[in-house]
Coordinates of C-alpha atoms in Angstrom, one line a residue:
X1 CA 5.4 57.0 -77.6
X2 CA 6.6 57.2 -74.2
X3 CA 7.7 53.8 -72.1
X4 CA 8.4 54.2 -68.0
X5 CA 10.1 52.4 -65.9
X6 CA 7.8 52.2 -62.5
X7 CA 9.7 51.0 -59.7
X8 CA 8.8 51.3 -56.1
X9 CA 9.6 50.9 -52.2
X10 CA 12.9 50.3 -52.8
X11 CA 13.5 50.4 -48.7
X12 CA 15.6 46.9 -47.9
X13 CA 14.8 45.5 -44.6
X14 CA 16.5 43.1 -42.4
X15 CA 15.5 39.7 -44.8
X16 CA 16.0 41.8 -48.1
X17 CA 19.6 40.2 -48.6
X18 CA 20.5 42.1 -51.4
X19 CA 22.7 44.8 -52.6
X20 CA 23.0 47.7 -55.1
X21 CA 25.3 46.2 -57.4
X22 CA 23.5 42.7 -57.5
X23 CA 19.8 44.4 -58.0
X24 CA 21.3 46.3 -60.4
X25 CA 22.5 43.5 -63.0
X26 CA 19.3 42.0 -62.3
X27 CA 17.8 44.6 -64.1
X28 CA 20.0 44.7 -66.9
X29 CA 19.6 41.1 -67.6
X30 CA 16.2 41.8 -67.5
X31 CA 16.6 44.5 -69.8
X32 CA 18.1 42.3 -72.6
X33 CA 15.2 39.7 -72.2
X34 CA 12.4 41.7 -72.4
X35 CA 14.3 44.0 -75.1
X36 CA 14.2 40.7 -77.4
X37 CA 10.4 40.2 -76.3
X38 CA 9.2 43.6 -77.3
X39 CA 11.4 46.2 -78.4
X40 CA 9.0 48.6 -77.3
X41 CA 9.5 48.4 -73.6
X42 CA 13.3 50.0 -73.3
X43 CA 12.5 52.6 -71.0
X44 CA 12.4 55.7 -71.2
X45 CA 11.3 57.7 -67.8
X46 CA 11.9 56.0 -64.2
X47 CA 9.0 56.6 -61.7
X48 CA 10.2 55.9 -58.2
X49 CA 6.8 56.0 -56.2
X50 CA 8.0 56.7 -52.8
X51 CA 9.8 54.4 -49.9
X52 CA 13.3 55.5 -51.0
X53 CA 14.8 54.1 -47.6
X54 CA 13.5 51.3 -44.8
X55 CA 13.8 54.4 -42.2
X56 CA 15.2 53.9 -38.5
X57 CA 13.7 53.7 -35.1
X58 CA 14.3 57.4 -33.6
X59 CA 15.6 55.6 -30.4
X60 CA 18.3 53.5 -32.0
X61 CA 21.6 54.3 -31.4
X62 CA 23.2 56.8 -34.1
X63 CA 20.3 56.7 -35.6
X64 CA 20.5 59.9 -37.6
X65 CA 23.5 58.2 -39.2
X66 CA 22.3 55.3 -39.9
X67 CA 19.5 57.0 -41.7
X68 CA 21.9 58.5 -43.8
X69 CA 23.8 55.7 -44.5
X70 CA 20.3 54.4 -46.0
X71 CA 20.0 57.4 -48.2
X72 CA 23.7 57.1 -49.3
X73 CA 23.1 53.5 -50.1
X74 CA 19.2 54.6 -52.3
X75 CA 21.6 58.1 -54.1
X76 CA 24.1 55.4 -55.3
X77 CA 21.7 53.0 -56.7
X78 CA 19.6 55.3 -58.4
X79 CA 22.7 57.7 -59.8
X80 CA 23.6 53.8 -61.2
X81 CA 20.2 53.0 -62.5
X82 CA 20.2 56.5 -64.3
X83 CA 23.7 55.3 -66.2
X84 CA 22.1 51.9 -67.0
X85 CA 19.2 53.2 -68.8
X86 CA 19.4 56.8 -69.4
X87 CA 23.1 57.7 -70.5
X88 CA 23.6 59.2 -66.7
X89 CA 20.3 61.9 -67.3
X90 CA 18.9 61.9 -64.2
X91 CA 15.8 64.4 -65.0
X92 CA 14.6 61.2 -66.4
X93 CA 14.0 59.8 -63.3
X94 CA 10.9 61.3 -61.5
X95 CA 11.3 60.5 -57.1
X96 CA 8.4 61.1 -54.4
X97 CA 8.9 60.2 -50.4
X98 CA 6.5 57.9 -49.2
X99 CA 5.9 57.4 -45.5
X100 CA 9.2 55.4 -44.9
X101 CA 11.5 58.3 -45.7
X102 CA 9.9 60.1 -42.8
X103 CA 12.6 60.9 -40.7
X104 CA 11.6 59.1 -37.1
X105 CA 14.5 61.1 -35.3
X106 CA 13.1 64.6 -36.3
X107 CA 9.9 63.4 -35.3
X108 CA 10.6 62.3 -31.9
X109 CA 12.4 65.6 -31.5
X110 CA 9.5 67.3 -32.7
X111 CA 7.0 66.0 -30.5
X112 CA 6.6 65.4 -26.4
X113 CA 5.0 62.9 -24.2
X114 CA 1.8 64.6 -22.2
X115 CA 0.2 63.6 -19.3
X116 CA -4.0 63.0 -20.1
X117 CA -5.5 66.0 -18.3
X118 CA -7.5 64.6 -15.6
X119 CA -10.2 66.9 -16.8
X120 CA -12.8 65.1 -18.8
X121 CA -14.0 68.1 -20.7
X122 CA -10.3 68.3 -21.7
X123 CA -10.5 64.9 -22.6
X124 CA -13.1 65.0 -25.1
X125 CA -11.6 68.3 -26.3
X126 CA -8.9 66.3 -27.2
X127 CA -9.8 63.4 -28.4
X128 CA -12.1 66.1 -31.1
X129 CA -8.6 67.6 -31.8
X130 CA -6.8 64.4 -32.6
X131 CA -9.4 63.5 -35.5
X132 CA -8.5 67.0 -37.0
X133 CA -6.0 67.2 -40.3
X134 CA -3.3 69.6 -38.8
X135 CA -4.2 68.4 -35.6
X136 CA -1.0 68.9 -33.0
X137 CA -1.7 65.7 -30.8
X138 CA -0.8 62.1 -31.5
X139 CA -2.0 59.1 -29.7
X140 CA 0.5 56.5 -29.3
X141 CA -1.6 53.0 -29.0
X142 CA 1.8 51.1 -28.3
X143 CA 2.0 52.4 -24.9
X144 CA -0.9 54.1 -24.6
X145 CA 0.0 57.6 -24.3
X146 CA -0.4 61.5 -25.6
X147 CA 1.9 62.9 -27.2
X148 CA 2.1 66.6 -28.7
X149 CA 4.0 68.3 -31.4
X150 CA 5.9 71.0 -29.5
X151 CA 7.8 72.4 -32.4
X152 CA 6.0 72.7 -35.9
X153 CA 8.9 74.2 -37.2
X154 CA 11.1 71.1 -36.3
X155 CA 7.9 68.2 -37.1
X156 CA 8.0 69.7 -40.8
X157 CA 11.7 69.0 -41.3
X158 CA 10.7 64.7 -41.2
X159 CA 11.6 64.9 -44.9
X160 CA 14.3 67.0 -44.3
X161 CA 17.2 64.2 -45.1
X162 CA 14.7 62.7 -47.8
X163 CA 15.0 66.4 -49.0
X164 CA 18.8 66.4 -49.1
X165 CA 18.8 63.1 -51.3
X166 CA 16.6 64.5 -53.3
X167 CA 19.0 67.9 -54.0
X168 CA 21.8 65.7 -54.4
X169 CA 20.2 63.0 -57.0
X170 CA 19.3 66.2 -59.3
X171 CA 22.2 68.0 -58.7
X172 CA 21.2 70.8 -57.0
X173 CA 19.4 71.5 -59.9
X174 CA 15.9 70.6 -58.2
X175 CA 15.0 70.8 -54.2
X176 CA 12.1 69.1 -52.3
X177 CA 10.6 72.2 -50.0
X178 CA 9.8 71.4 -46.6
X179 CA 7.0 73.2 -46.5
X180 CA 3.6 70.8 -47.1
X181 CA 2.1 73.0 -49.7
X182 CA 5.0 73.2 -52.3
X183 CA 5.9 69.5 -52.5
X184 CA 5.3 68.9 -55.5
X185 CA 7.4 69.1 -58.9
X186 CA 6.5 69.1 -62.3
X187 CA 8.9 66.9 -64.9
X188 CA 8.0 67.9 -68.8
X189 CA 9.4 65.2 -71.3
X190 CA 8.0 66.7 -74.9
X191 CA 10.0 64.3 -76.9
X192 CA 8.1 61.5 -75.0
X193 CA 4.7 63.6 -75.6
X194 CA 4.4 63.1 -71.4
X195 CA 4.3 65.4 -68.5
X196 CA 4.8 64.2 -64.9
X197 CA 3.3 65.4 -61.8
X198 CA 5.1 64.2 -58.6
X199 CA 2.8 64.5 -55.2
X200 CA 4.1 64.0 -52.1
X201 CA 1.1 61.7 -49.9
X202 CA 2.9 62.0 -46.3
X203 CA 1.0 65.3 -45.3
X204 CA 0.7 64.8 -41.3
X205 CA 2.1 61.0 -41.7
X206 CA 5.1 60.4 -39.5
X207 CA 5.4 57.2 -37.0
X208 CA 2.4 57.8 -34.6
X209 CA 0.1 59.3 -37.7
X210 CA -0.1 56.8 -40.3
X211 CA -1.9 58.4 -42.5
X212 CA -2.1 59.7 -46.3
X213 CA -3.2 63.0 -47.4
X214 CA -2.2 65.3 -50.7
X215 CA -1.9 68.5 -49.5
X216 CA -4.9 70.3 -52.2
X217 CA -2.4 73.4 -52.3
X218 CA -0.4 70.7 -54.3
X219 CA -2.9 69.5 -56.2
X220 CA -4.2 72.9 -57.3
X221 CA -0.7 74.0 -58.2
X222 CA 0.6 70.9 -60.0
X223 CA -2.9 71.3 -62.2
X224 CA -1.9 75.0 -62.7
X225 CA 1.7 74.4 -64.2
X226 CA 0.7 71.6 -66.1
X227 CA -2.1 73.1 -68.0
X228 CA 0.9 75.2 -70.5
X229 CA 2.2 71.1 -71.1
X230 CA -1.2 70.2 -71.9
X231 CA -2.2 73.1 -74.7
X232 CA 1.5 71.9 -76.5
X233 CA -0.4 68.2 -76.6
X234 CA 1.3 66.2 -73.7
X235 CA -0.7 63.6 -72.1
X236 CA 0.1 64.1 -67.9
X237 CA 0.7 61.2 -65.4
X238 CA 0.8 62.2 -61.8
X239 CA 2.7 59.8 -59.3
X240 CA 2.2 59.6 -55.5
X241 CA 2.9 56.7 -53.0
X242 CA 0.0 55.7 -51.4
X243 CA -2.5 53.2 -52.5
X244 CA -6.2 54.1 -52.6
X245 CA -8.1 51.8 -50.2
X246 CA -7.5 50.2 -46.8
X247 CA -9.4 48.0 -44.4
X248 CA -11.9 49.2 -42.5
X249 CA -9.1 50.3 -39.0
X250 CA -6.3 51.7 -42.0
X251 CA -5.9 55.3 -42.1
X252 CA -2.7 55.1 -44.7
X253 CA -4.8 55.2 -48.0
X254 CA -5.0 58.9 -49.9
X255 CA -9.0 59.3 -50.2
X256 CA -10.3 58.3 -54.2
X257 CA -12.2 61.6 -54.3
X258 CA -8.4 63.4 -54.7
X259 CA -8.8 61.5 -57.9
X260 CA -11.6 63.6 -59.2
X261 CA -9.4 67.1 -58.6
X262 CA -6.6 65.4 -60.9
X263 CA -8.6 64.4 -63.4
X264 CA -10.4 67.8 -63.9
X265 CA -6.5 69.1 -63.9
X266 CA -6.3 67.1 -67.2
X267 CA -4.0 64.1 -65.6
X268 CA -4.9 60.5 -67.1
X269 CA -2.7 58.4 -65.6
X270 CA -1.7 57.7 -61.6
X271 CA 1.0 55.5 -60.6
X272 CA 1.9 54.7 -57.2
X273 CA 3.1 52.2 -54.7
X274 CA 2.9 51.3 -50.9
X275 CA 0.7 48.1 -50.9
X276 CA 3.9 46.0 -52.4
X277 CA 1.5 44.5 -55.0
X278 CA 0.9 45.1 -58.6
X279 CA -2.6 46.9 -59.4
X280 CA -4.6 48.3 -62.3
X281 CA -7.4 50.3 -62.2
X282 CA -9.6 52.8 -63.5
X283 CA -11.0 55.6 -61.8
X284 CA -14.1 57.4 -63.5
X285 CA -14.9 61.4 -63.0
X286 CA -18.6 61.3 -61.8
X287 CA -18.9 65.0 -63.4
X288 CA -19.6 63.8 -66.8
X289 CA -19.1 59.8 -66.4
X290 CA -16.5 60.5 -69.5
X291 CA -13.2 61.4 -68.2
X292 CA -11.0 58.9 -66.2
X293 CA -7.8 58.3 -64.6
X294 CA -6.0 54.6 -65.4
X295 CA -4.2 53.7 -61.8
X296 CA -1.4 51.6 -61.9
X297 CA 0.3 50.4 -58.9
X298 CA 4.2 48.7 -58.8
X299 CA 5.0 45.9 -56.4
X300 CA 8.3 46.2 -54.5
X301 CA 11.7 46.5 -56.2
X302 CA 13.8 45.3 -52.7
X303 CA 11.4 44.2 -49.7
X304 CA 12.5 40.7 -48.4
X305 CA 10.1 38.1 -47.7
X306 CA 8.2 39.7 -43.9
X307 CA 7.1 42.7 -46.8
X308 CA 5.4 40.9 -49.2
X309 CA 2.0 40.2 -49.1
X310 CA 1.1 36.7 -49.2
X311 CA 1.1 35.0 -52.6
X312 CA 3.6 38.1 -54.3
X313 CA 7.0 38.5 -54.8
X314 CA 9.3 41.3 -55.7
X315 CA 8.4 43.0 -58.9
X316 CA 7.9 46.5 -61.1
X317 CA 6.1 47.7 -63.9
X318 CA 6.9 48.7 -67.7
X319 CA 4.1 50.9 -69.1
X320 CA 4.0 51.6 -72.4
X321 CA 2.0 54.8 -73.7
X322 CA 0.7 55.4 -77.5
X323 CA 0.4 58.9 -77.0
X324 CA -0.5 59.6 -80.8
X325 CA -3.8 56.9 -80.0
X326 CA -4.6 57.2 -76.6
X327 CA -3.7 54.0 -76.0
X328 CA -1.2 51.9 -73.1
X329 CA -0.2 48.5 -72.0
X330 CA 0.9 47.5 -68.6
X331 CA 3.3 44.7 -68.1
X332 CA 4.5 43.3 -65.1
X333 CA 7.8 41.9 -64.3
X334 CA 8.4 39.5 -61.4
X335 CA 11.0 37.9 -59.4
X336 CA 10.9 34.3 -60.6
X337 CA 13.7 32.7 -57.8
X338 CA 13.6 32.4 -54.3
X339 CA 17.1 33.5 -54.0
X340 CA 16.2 37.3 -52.6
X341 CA 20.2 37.7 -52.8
X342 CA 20.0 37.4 -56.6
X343 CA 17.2 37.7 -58.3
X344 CA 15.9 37.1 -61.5
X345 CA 12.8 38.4 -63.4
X346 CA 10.5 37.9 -66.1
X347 CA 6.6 37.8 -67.6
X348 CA 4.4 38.2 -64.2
X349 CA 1.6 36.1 -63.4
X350 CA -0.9 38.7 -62.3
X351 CA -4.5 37.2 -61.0
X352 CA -6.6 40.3 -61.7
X353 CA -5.6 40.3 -65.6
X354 CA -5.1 36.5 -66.4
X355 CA -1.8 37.3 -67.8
X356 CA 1.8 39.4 -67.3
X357 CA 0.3 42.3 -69.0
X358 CA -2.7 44.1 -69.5
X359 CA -4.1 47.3 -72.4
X360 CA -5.9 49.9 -71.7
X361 CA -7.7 53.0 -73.6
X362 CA -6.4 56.5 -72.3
X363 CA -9.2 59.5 -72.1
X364 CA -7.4 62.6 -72.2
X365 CA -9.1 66.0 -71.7
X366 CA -10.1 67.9 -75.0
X367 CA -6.7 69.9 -75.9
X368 CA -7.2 73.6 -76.0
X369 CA -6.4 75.5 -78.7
X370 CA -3.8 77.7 -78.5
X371 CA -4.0 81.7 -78.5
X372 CA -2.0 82.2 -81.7
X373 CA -4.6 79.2 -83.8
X374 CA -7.7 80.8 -81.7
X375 CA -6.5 84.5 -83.5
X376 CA -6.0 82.6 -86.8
X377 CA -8.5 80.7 -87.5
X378 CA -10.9 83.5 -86.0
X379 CA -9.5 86.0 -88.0
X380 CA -10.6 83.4 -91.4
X381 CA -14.1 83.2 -90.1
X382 CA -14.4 87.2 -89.9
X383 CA -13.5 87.2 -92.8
X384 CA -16.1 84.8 -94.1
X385 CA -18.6 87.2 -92.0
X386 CA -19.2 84.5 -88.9
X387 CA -17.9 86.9 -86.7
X388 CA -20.1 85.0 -84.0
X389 CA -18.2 82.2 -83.7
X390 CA -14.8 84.0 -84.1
X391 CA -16.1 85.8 -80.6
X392 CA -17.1 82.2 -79.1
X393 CA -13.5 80.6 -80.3
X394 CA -11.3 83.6 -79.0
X395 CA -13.3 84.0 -75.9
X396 CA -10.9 81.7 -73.7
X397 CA -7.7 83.9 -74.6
X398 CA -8.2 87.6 -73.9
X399 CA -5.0 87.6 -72.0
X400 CA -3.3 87.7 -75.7
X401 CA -2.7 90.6 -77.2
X402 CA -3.3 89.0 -80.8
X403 CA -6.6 87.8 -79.6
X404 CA -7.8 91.3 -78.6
X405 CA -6.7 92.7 -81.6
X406 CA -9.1 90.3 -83.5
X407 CA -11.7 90.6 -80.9
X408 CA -11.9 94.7 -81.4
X409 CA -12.9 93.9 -84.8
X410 CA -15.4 91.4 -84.4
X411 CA -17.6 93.3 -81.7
X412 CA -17.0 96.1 -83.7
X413 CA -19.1 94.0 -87.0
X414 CA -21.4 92.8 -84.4
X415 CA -21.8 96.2 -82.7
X416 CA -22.0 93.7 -79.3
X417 CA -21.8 96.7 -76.9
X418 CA -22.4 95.2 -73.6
X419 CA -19.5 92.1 -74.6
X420 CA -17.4 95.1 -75.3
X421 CA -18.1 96.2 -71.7
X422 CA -17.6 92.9 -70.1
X423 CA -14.2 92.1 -72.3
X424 CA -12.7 95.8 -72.9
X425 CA -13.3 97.8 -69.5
X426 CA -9.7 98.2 -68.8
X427 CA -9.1 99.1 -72.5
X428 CA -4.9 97.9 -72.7
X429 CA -4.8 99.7 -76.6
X430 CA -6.0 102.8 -78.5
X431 CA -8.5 100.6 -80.6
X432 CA -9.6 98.9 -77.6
X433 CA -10.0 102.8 -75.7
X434 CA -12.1 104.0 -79.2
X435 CA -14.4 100.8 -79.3
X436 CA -15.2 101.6 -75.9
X437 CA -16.3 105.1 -76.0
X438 CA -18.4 104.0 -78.6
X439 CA -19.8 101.3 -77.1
X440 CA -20.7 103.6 -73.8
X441 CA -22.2 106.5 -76.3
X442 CA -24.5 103.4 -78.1
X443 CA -25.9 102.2 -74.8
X444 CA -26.8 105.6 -73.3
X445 CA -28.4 106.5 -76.5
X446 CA -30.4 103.9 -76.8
X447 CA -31.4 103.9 -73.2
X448 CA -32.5 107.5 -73.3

């Protein structure tokens, strides 16, 4: 049983009138009245989906300190939020950047004003390029104008003070990379029976590129280094910032067919933020129609009344995960004042499930069996002469030595030369080197 805490944008704009310390009680009042409720939801994981800070205009004066001053205000607040709930652990708390913790300085350093080339030919050259992912141009519709990224070096240190919040919220004990392929993390929590895969959706997104990608080395690697989580029987949620779907002129939605690549890595549950509502839905793998990903959206913890959309108000999520049933329940909590100074929260009204809450059946992948229960249980059916199916069951682990061992024997009963080939070419042990020969002598034989 695993309950988190989703909370996102916490970025405080001009009308957000509120501070740390008062947004802060307000949750542990909260706490105590939902604790009374329903036990079940105390937390116990914090998801931060992106939008750590509200982010500066790169012209503004001292604007790199001011940015700072944002992130100092977002470390304290979250260090505090760690106390409240956790006991001070913050590897309970799982952070991503969305696309307001893009640093607008570094990007306007980054980048330069060009002239259009009076060329047409170049024109339309250019206007191919700026539709391209890693493209280096950026049109600017404010003004009108080109502008290029002169140093690619400098453009991908945007997240570089989001990356020095992040070091100093962990301890130095994890670090954001700068470079687009590695941002990602991976937070296991086996008491919980959860793992947590944390995507950054800002590759290419600064000020003049408002878009959402997931940069697939990410994707591939986070599916890699979970897979270990998921043959020990956790169930994996992956958390990004970016919603799924935009109107038909919005480019700052991460594309649904991303989806299909994290559910094929075994993840079952997406959370993320950006649209400042709250969301469920349920995404289905068109591979086998079977498998899908429950996606879960939180509303926003600080904006002030210009960010909410019409009709919302400030609010976040407590999921609650049966991971022993493959079962969870979403519940909504929602500022119930006006007062954005001090709020107060409770039971959500939420349109698209009737209610302040909503359950939902989970679909996790079919858990592999480990290399050391393969070798056993193969090693039991051998022995009851089904040495077929012992092949079929340790097929998967011929990295492990164990399973090889077992294997040797096996082929050996079934006299299965040409599997011997395919599985024991680079023999790695004496019985493996003897089966071979054998199996090389057998096949000439018979083919002479």
């Amino acid at each position: 049983m695993a309950t988190l805490l989703h909370i996102s944008d916490l970025h405080k704009d001009r009308s957000s009138g509120i501070s740390s310390t008062s947004l802060l009680e307000s949750l542990r009042l909260d706490k105590a009245r939902y604790m009374q409720e329903d036990p079940r939801l105390a937390p116990d994981i914090a998801i931060v989906s992106g939008d750590i800070v509200y982010g500066v205009f790169g012209n503004e004066t001292d604007a790199d300190v001011k940015l700072q001053q944002q992130y100092d205000e977002a470390l304290h607040f979250l260090v505090k939020l760690a106390d409240l709930f956790f006991d001070g652990n913050r590897e309970r708390v799982v952070l991503v950047p969305g696309n307001h913790d893009i640093s607008h300085p570094h990007v306007l350093r980054s980048t330069e004003s060009t002239l259009l080339p009076s060329d047409l030919e170049q024109r339309k050259l250019i206007s191919l390029q700026l539709r391209e992912e890693s493209s280096v141009w950026r049109w600017v519709w404010s003004d009108f104008t080109l502008r290029r990224i002169s140093d690619l070096t400098a453009y991908n240190r945007r997240l570089e003070p989001y990356a020095n919040f992040y070091s100093a919220f962990y301890g130095g004990k994890r670090n954001f990379s700068l470079e687009p392929e590695k941002q990602f993390s991976v937070h296991s929590f086996p008491e919980f029976g959860v793992v947590v895969g944390a995507l950054s959706s800002c590759y290419g997104n600064d000020l003049y590129n408002r878009v959402a990608r997931i940069h697939p080395d990410c994707v591939s690697g986070m599916t890699r280094a979970i897979n270990e989580y998921l043959n020990q029987g956790s169930l994996a949620i992956a958390t990004w910032h970016h919603n799924l779907a935009g109107g038909p002129y919005d480019t700052d939605y991460v594309d649904p067919d991303t989806l299909q690549s994290l559910i094929d890595g075994g993840f079952v549950i997406g959370l993320h933020g950006h649209q400042h509502r709250p969301q469920y839905l349920d995404y289905r793998f068109t591979a086998d129609k079977k498998r899908s990903l429950v996606v879960i959206s939180a509303g926003t913890l600080c904006g002030g009344p210009s960010a909410l959309p019409s009709g919302r108000m400030r609010s976040y999520n407590l999921i609650v995960i049966d991971t022993k049933n493959g079962l969870g329940s979403l519940h909504v909590r929602e500022m119930k004042n006006n007062t954005f100074s001090s709020p107060v929260w409770g039971p959500a009204y939420v349109t698209e499930f009737s209610g302040p809450s909503i359950e939902f059946k989970l679909n996790p992948p079919p858990r592999s069996t480990s290399s050391l229960a393969a070798s056993s249980e193969a090693a039991a059916l051998l022995r009851n002469g089904n040495a077929i199916e012992a092949i079929a069951l340790l097929t998967p682990h011929l990295d492990d030595d164990l399973a090889r061992r077992v294997a040797v024997e096996a082929l050996g009963q079934l006299k299965d030369w040409q599997s011997v080939l395919r599985f024991f070419a680079s023999p790695r042990s004496p019985a493996e080197f003897i089966l071979l020969c054998e199996a090389l002598y057998e096949l000439r034989r018979t083919s002479e």
